[in-house]
PDB file of C-alpha atoms in Angstrom:
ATOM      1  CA  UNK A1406     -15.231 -29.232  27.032  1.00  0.00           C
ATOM      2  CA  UNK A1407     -14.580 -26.300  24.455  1.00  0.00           C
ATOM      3  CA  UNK A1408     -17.395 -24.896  22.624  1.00  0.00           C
ATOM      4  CA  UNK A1409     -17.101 -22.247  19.935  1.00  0.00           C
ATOM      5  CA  UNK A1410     -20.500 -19.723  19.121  1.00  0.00           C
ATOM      6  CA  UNK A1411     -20.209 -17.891  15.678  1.00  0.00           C
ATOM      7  CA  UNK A1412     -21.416 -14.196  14.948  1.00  0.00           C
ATOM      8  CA  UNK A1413     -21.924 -12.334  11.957  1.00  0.00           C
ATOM      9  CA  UNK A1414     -23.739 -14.011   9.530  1.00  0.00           C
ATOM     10  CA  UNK A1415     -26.698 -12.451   7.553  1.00  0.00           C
ATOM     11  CA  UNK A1416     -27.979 -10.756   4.227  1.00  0.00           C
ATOM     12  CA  UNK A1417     -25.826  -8.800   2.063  1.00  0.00           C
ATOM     13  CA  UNK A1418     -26.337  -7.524  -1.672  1.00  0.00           C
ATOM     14  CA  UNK A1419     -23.361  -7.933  -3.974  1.00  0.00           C
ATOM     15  CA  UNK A1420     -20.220  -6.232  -3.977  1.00  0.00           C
ATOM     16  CA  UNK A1421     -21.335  -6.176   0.021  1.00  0.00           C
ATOM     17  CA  UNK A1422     -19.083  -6.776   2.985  1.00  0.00           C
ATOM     18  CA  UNK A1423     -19.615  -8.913   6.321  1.00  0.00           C
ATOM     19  CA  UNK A1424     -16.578  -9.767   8.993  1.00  0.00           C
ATOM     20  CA  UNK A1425     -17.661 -13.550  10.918  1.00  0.00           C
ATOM     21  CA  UNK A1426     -16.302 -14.267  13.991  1.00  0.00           C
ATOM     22  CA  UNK A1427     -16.073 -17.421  16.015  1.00  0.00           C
ATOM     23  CA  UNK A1428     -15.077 -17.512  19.801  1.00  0.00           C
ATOM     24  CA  UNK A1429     -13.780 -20.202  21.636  1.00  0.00           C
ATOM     25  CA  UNK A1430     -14.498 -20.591  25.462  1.00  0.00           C
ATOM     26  CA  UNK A1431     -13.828 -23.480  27.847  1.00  0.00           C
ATOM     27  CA  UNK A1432     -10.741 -25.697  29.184  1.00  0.00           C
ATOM     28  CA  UNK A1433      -8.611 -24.250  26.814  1.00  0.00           C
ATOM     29  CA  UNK A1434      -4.646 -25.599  26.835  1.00  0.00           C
ATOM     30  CA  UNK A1435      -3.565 -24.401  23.290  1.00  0.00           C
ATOM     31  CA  UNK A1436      -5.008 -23.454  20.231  1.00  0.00           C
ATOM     32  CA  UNK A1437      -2.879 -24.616  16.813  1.00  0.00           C
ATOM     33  CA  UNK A1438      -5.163 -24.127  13.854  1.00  0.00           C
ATOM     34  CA  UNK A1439      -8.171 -21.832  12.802  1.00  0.00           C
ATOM     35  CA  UNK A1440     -10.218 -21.801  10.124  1.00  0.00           C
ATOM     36  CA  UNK A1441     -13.816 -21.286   8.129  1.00  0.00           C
ATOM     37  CA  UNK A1442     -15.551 -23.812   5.629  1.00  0.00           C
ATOM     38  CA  UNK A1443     -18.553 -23.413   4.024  1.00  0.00           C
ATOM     39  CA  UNK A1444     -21.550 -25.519   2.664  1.00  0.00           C
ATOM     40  CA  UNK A1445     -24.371 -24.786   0.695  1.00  0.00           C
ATOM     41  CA  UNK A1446     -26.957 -27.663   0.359  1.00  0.00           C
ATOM     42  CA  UNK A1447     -26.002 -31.012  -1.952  1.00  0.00           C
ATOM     43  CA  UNK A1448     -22.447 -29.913  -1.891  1.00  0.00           C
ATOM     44  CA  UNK A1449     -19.239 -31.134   0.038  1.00  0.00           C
ATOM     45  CA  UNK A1450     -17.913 -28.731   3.496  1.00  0.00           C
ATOM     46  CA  UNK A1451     -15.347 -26.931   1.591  1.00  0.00           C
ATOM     47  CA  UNK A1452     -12.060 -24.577   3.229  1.00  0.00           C
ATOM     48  CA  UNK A1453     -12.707 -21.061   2.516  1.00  0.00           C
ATOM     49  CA  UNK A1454      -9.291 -19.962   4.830  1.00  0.00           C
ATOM     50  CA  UNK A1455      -7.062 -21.100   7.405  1.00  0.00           C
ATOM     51  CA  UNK A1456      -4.368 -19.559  10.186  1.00  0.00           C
ATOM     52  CA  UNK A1457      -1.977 -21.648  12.252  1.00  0.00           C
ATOM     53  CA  UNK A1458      -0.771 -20.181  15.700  1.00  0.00           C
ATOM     54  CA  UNK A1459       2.093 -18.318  14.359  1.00  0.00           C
ATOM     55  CA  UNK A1460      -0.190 -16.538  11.701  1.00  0.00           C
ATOM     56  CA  UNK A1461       0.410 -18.462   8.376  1.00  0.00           C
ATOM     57  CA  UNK A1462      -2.338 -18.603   6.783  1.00  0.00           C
ATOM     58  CA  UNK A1463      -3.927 -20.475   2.910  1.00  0.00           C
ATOM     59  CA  UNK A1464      -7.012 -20.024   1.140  1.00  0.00           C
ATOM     60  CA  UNK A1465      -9.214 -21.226  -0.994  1.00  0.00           C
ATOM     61  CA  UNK A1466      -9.091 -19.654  -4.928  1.00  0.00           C
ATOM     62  CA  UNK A1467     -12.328 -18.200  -4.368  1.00  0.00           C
ATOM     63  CA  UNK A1468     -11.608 -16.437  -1.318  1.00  0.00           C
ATOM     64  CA  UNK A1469      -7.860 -15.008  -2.644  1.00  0.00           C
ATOM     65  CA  UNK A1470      -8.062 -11.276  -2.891  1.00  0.00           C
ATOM     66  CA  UNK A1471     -11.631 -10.685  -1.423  1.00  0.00           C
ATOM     67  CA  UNK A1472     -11.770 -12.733   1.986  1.00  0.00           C
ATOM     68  CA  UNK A1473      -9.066 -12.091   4.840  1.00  0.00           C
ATOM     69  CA  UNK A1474      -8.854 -14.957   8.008  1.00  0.00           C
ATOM     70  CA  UNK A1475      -7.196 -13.167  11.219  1.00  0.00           C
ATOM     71  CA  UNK A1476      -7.195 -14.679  15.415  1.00  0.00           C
ATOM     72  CA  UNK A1477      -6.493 -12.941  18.402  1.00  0.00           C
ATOM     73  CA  UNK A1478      -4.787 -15.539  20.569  1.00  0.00           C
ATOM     74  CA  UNK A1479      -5.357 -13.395  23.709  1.00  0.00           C
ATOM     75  CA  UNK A1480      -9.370 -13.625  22.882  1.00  0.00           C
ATOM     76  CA  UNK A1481      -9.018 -17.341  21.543  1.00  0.00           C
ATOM     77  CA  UNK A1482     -10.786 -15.484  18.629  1.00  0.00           C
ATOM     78  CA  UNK A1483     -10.986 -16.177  14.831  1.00  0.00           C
ATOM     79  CA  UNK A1484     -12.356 -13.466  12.402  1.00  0.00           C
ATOM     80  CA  UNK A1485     -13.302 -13.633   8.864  1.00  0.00           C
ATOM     81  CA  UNK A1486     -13.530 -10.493   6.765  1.00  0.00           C
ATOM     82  CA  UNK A1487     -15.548 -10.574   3.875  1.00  0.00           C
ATOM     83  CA  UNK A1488     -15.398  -8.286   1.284  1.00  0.00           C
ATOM     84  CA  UNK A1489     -16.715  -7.482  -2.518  1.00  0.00           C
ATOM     85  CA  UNK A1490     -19.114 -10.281  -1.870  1.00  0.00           C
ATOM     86  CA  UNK A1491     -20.926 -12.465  -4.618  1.00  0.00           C
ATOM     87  CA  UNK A1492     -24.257 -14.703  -5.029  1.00  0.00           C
ATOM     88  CA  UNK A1493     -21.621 -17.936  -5.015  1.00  0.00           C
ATOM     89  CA  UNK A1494     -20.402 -16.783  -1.704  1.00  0.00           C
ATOM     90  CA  UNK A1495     -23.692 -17.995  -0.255  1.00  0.00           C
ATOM     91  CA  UNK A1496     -23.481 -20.652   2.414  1.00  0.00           C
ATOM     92  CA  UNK A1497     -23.371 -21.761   6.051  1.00  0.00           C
ATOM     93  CA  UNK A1498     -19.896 -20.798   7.412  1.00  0.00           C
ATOM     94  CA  UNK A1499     -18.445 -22.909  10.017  1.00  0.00           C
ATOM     95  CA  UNK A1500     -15.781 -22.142  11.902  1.00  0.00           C
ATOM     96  CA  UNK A1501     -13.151 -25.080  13.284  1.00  0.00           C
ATOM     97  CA  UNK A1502     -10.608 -25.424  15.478  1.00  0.00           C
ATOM     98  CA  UNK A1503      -7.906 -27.536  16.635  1.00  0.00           C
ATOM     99  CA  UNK A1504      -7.292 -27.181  20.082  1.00  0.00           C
ATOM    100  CA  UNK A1505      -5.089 -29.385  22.910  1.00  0.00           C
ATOM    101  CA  UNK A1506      -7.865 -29.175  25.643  1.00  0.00           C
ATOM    102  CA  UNK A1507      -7.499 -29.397  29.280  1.00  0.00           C
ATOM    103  CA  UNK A1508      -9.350 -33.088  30.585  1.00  0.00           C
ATOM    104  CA  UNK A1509      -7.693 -33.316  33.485  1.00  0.00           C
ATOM    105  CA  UNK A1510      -5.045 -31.622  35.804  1.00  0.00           C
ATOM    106  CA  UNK A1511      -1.669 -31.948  33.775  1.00  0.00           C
ATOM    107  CA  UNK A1512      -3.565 -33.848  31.015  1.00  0.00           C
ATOM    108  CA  UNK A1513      -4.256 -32.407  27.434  1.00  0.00           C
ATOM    109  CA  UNK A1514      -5.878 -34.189  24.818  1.00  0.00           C
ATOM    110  CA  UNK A1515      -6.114 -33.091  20.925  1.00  0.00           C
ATOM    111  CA  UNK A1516      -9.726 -32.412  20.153  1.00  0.00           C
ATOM    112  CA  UNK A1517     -11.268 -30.603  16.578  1.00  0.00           C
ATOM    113  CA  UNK A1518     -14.227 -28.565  17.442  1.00  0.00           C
ATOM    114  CA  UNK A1519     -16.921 -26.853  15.487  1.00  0.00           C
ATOM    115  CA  UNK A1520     -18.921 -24.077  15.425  1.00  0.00           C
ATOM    116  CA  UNK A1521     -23.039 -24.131  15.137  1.00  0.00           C
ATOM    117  CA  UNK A1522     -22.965 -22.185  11.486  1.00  0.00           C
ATOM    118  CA  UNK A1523     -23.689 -19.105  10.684  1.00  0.00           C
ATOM    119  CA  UNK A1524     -25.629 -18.239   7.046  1.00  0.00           C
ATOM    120  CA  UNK A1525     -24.390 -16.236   5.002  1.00  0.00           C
ATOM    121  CA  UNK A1526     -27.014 -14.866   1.954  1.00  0.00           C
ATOM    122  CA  UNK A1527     -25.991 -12.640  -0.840  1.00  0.00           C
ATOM    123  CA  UNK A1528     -28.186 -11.619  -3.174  1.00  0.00           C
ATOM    124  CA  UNK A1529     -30.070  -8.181  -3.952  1.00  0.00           C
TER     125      UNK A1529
END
């Protein structure tokens, strides 16, 4: 079983920054693919950024310029720095991850996982 547990979340006035991070923990083979969505209520989960294992990475239009996605492999760890911050940035951020987990001795099997959600309010 692999469970991931967000941090970071919380109230920030605009122009504000916040970093989100999202461990994973448990039988752990391989990691490929990292990444955050958001949602904010009535409205489609929607990518904010992405990394694959080698560290390419793709973001949303909103998030170009302003957000940066980064992992440490050794930590199984995926970070989200937020920066110049605005009102539409508002949401619950959920981290994801696809990971080859361990079921059995010798025996992997692909599974996406999700964190809990963490909100993130901006607003003065």
């Amino acid at each position: 079983q692999v469970q991931l547990v967000e941090s970071g979340g919380g109230l920030v006035q605009p122009g504000g920054s916040l970093r989100l991070s999202c461990a994973a923990s448990g039988s752990i083979f391989s990691i490929y693919a990292m990444g955050w969505l958001r949602q904010v209520p009535g409205k489609q989960r929607e990518l904010v950024a992405a990394i694959t294992r080698n560290g390419s990475v793709v973001y949303a239009d909103s998030a170009k310029g302003r957000l940066t996605i980064s992992r440490d492999n050794a930590k199984n760890t995926v970070y989200l720095q937020m920066n110049n911050l605005k009102p539409e940035d508002t949401a619950v951020y959920y981290c994801n991850m696809k990971v080859e987990a361990i079921v059995a001795p010798l025996t992997y099997r692909y599974r996406e996982v999700w964190g809990q959600g963490t909100l993130v309010t901006v607003s003065s």
